[in-house]
Coordinates of C-alpha atoms and ligand atoms in Angstrom, one line a residue:
X1 CA 78.7 89.8 89.9
X2 CA 78.6 93.6 90.4
X3 CA 82.0 95.0 91.2
X4 CA 82.4 98.0 93.4
X5 CA 85.2 100.2 91.9
X6 CA 87.0 100.2 95.3
X7 CA 86.9 96.4 95.6
X8 CA 87.5 95.2 92.0
X9 CA 88.7 91.7 93.2
X10 CA 85.6 90.9 95.2
X11 CA 84.9 87.2 95.1
X12 CA 88.3 86.4 93.7
X13 CA 90.9 84.0 95.2
X14 CA 94.6 84.9 94.6
X15 CA 97.9 83.2 95.4
X16 CA 100.9 85.5 95.9
X17 CA 104.3 83.8 96.2
X18 CA 107.1 85.6 98.0
X19 CA 104.6 87.4 100.2
X20 CA 106.8 87.6 103.3
X21 CA 108.5 90.9 102.2
X22 CA 108.8 93.5 99.5
X23 CA 106.7 93.5 96.4
X24 CA 104.9 90.3 97.3
X25 CA 103.9 91.5 100.8
X26 CA 102.5 94.8 99.3
X27 CA 100.7 92.8 96.7
X28 CA 99.0 90.5 99.2
X29 CA 97.8 93.5 101.2
X30 CA 96.7 95.4 98.1
X31 CA 94.8 92.4 96.7
X32 CA 93.0 91.8 100.0
X33 CA 92.1 95.4 100.3
X34 CA 90.7 95.1 96.7
X35 CA 88.4 92.3 98.0
X36 CA 90.3 89.1 97.2
X37 CA 91.0 86.3 99.5
X38 CA 94.7 85.8 99.3
X39 CA 97.1 83.0 100.1
X40 CA 100.6 84.4 100.8
X41 CA 103.5 82.0 100.4
X42 CA 107.1 82.2 101.6
X43 CA 109.6 80.4 103.8
X44 CA 109.7 82.8 106.8
X45 CA 107.0 81.9 109.2
X46 CA 107.2 85.0 111.5
X47 CA 107.0 87.4 108.6
X48 CA 104.0 85.5 107.2
X49 CA 102.3 85.5 110.5
X50 CA 102.7 89.2 110.8
X51 CA 101.3 89.6 107.3
X52 CA 98.2 87.4 108.0
X53 CA 97.6 89.6 111.1
X54 CA 97.1 92.7 108.9
X55 CA 94.0 91.6 107.0
X56 CA 91.3 89.0 107.7
X57 CA 91.3 87.8 104.1
X58 CA 95.0 87.0 104.0
X59 CA 96.0 83.4 104.9
X60 CA 99.6 82.2 104.6
X61 CA 101.6 79.0 103.9
X62 CA 105.2 78.4 104.8
X63 CA 106.8 76.5 101.9
X64 CA 109.8 76.6 99.7
X65 CA 108.5 77.1 96.1
X66 CA 111.4 75.0 94.7
X67 CA 110.3 71.8 96.4
X68 CA 108.8 69.1 94.2
X69 CA 105.7 69.0 96.4
X70 CA 105.3 72.8 96.6
X71 CA 102.9 73.3 93.6
X72 CA 100.4 70.7 94.8
X73 CA 100.6 72.0 98.4
X74 CA 100.2 75.7 97.5
X75 CA 97.4 75.3 94.9
X76 CA 95.7 72.7 97.1
X77 CA 95.8 75.0 100.2
X78 CA 94.0 77.8 98.3
X79 CA 91.4 75.6 96.6
X80 CA 90.7 73.5 99.7
X81 CA 90.1 76.7 101.7
X82 CA 88.1 78.7 99.2
X83 CA 87.0 76.3 96.5
X84 CA 88.4 78.2 93.5
X85 CA 91.5 80.0 92.2
X86 CA 91.4 83.1 90.0
X87 CA 94.9 84.6 90.1
X88 CA 98.4 83.2 90.5
X89 CA 101.1 85.9 91.1
X90 CA 104.5 84.3 90.5
X91 CA 106.5 86.8 92.5
X92 CA 108.9 84.8 94.7
X93 CA 112.4 85.3 93.2
X94 CA 115.9 86.4 93.9
X95 CA 118.7 88.4 92.2
X96 CA 122.3 87.3 92.0
X97 CA 125.1 89.7 91.3
X98 CA 127.8 87.6 89.8
X99 CA 130.1 88.1 86.8
X100 CA 130.9 85.6 84.0
X101 CA 134.3 85.2 85.6
X102 CA 132.9 84.1 88.8
X103 CA 129.6 82.3 88.0
X104 CA 129.3 78.6 88.7
X105 CA 127.0 75.9 87.4
X106 CA 125.3 75.6 90.8
X107 CA 124.7 79.4 91.0
X108 CA 123.0 79.4 87.6
X109 CA 121.0 76.3 88.3
X110 CA 119.8 77.7 91.7
X111 CA 118.7 81.0 90.2
X112 CA 116.8 79.4 87.3
X113 CA 115.2 76.9 89.7
X114 CA 113.7 79.7 91.7
X115 CA 113.0 82.3 89.0
X116 CA 111.9 80.0 86.1
X117 CA 111.3 76.4 87.1
X118 CA 109.2 77.1 90.2
X119 CA 106.9 79.6 88.5
X120 CA 106.5 77.0 85.7
X121 CA 105.5 74.2 88.0
X122 CA 103.1 76.4 90.0
X123 CA 101.4 77.6 86.8
X124 CA 101.0 74.0 85.7
X125 CA 99.4 73.0 89.0
X126 CA 97.2 76.1 88.9
X127 CA 96.0 75.5 85.4
X128 CA 93.0 73.2 85.9
X129 CA 91.6 75.7 88.4
X130 CA 92.4 78.8 86.2
X131 CA 90.6 77.1 83.3
X132 CA 87.5 76.7 85.5
X133 CA 87.6 80.4 86.7
X134 CA 88.9 81.9 83.4
X135 CA 91.6 83.3 85.7
X136 CA 95.0 84.7 85.1
X137 CA 98.7 84.3 85.8
X138 CA 100.8 87.4 86.6
X139 CA 104.6 86.8 86.4
X140 CA 107.0 89.2 88.1
X141 CA 110.0 90.0 85.9
X142 CA 112.3 93.0 86.1
X143 CA 113.4 95.9 83.9
X144 CA 116.5 93.7 83.5
X145 CA 114.4 91.0 81.9
X146 CA 114.7 93.2 78.7
X147 CA 117.6 95.5 79.5
X148 CA 121.2 94.3 79.9
X149 CA 122.5 94.2 83.5
X150 CA 126.3 93.9 83.6
X151 CA 127.3 91.9 86.6
X152 CA 124.0 90.1 86.9
X153 CA 123.6 88.5 83.5
X154 CA 122.0 85.3 84.8
X155 CA 119.4 87.1 86.8
X156 CA 118.6 89.2 83.7
X157 CA 118.4 86.0 81.6
X158 CA 116.1 84.3 84.1
X159 CA 113.7 87.2 83.9
X160 CA 114.0 87.3 80.1
X161 CA 112.9 83.6 80.2
X162 CA 109.9 84.5 82.4
X163 CA 108.9 87.2 80.0
X164 CA 109.0 84.8 77.1
X165 CA 107.1 82.2 79.0
X166 CA 104.5 84.9 79.6
X167 CA 104.0 85.6 75.9
X168 CA 104.0 82.0 74.9
X169 CA 101.6 80.8 77.6
X170 CA 99.3 83.7 76.8
X171 CA 98.9 82.3 73.3
X172 CA 98.9 78.6 74.5
X173 CA 96.2 79.2 77.1
X174 CA 94.1 81.9 75.2
X175 CA 91.7 79.2 74.0
X176 CA 91.0 78.3 77.6
X177 CA 90.2 81.9 78.5
X178 CA 93.3 82.0 80.8
X179 CA 95.3 85.3 80.6
X180 CA 99.0 85.5 81.3
X181 CA 100.7 88.8 81.9
X182 CA 103.9 90.1 83.4
X183 CA 104.9 93.1 85.5
X184 CA 108.5 94.2 85.3
X185 CA 109.5 96.4 88.2
X186 CA 112.6 98.5 88.2
X187 CA 114.7 99.0 91.4
X188 CA 112.2 98.9 94.2
X189 CA 112.6 99.1 98.0
X190 CA 112.6 95.5 99.3
X191 CA 114.9 93.0 100.9
X192 CA 116.3 91.8 97.6
X193 CA 119.6 93.7 97.5
X194 CA 120.4 92.9 101.1
X195 CA 119.8 89.2 100.4
X196 CA 121.9 89.1 97.2
X197 CA 125.2 88.8 98.9
X198 CA 126.2 92.5 98.9
X199 CA 127.7 94.1 102.0
X200 CA 125.6 96.8 103.7
X201 CA 127.9 99.4 102.3
X202 CA 127.5 98.1 98.7
X203 CA 123.7 98.0 99.1
X204 CA 123.7 101.8 100.0
X205 CA 126.0 102.5 97.1
X206 CA 124.0 100.5 94.6
X207 CA 120.8 102.1 95.7
X208 CA 122.3 105.6 95.2
X209 CA 123.6 104.6 91.7
X210 CA 120.2 103.2 90.8
X211 CA 118.3 106.3 92.0
X212 CA 120.7 108.6 90.0
X213 CA 120.1 106.5 86.8
X214 CA 116.3 106.4 87.0
X215 CA 114.7 109.3 85.1
X216 CA 112.1 110.0 87.9
X217 CA 115.1 110.3 90.2
X218 CA 114.3 107.6 92.8
X219 CA 113.8 103.9 93.5
X220 CA 110.2 102.6 93.6
X221 CA 108.0 101.7 96.6
X222 CA 106.5 98.1 96.7
X223 CA 103.0 99.6 96.8
X224 CA 103.6 101.4 93.5
X225 CA 104.3 98.0 91.8
X226 CA 101.5 96.2 93.7
X227 CA 98.9 98.6 92.4
X228 CA 99.6 97.5 88.9
X229 CA 99.5 93.8 89.8
X230 CA 96.0 94.4 91.2
X231 CA 95.1 96.2 88.0
X232 CA 96.2 93.2 85.9
X233 CA 94.1 90.9 88.0
X234 CA 91.1 93.1 87.8
X235 CA 88.1 92.2 85.5
X236 CA 88.7 95.5 83.6
X237 CA 91.9 93.9 82.2
X238 CA 89.9 91.0 80.7
X239 CA 91.2 91.7 77.2
X240 CA 94.8 92.0 78.2
X241 CA 97.1 89.0 77.7
X242 CA 100.7 88.3 76.9
X243 CA 101.9 91.8 78.0
X244 CA 104.9 92.9 79.9
X245 CA 104.4 96.2 81.7
X246 CA 107.5 97.9 83.1
X247 CA 107.1 99.9 86.2
X248 CA 110.4 101.6 86.8
X249 CA 110.4 105.4 86.7
X250 CA 111.5 105.3 83.1
X251 CA 114.7 103.3 83.6
X252 CA 114.1 101.0 80.6
X253 CA 114.2 104.0 78.3
X254 CA 117.7 105.3 79.1
Ligands
LIG301 N1 113.0 95.0 94.4 C1 113.5 95.2 93.2 O1 114.3 96.1 93.0 C2 113.0 94.3 92.1 C3 113.2 94.7 90.8 C4 112.8 93.9 89.7 C5 112.2 92.7 90.0 N2 112.0 92.3 91.3 C6 111.4 91.0 91.5 O2 110.3 91.1 92.4 C7 110.1 89.9 93.1 C8 110.0 90.2 94.5 O3 111.3 90.6 95.0 P1 111.4 91.7 96.1 O4 112.2 92.8 95.5 O5 110.2 92.1 96.8 O6 112.5 91.0 97.1 P2 112.4 90.4 98.6 O7 111.9 91.4 99.6 O8 113.7 89.7 98.8 O9 111.2 89.3 98.4 C9 111.4 88.1 97.8 C10 110.3 87.1 98.3 O10 110.4 85.9 97.7 C11 110.4 84.9 98.7 N3 111.2 83.7 98.3 C12 112.5 83.7 98.0 N4 112.9 82.4 97.7 C13 111.8 81.6 98.0 C14 111.6 80.3 98.0 N5 112.6 79.4 97.7 N6 110.4 79.8 98.3 C15 109.4 80.6 98.7 N7 109.5 82.0 98.7 C16 110.7 82.5 98.4 C17 110.9 85.6 99.9 O11 110.4 84.9 101.1 P3 111.1 84.0 102.1 O12 112.5 84.5 102.3 O13 110.3 84.0 103.3 O14 111.1 82.6 101.5 C18 110.3 86.9 99.8 O15 109.0 87.0 100.3 C19 111.3 89.0 92.7 O16 110.9 88.1 91.7 C20 112.3 90.0 92.1 O17 113.2 89.4 91.2 C21 112.4 93.1 92.3

């Protein structure tokens, strides 16, 4: 198939989890604008309805990715609708700011369930379809998947796990022509901090501290991360696998 440079994902079908806000929402829009048909997944129906109204090639599914039945429901919804699956973006995730003094078994288990187990089970359900399409998986980690984050150790550890799953699956699935890559954003405008249990005041303070620490002097915008997710899904990235690309204004370097 000939690809127009402005629509590099023409003919492709993508699933983006966590599409109801932040980076996932921007990714669903960017992928649809690049020519893909996109299934956006999340739990908030109204936010997903609003997203679907923005582009005719975006459909949505309301489901919690942690449920046992979620992988079959999500992959089935895309394949039933469009007959194929080319890209799985494992973006749904959450952060937790909790010290070693305060952490509980339940908190760790919940975090890993969302950030590690759910992407694993989705990748497994997607695999037969990705083998057919020679498609790819794009996992969303964080700068803190490979940089210490005092006060959020288990979030950092969950993202480190996702980065190592990326490298290992890349080798495991290479013989099938399935590529697995990872984007690691730095602090980016989204709902993540507000939903992490911080007060509004603390959110403002943390955002200021982050901006001051980032060499380029500001937090990122979700579209700036989404653009690289689209590039990783694009056929020009066909020889790229097992890589973690950090998009963070230089934060990982300091
Ligand atoms: N923003 C940052 O600074 C930053 C930095 C590094 C990495 N990241 C990573 O980027 C990804 C996106 O985060 P974001 O910053 O864009 O935050 P966000 O605005 O809070 O978005 C998180 C998304 O995940 C979805 N989600 C959460 N739990 C879910 C569940 N159980 N089932 C289905 N969907 C679920 C949310 O939708 P519902 O609430 O509708 O379910 C939402 O769409 C995450 O993996 C995050 O760790 C973010």
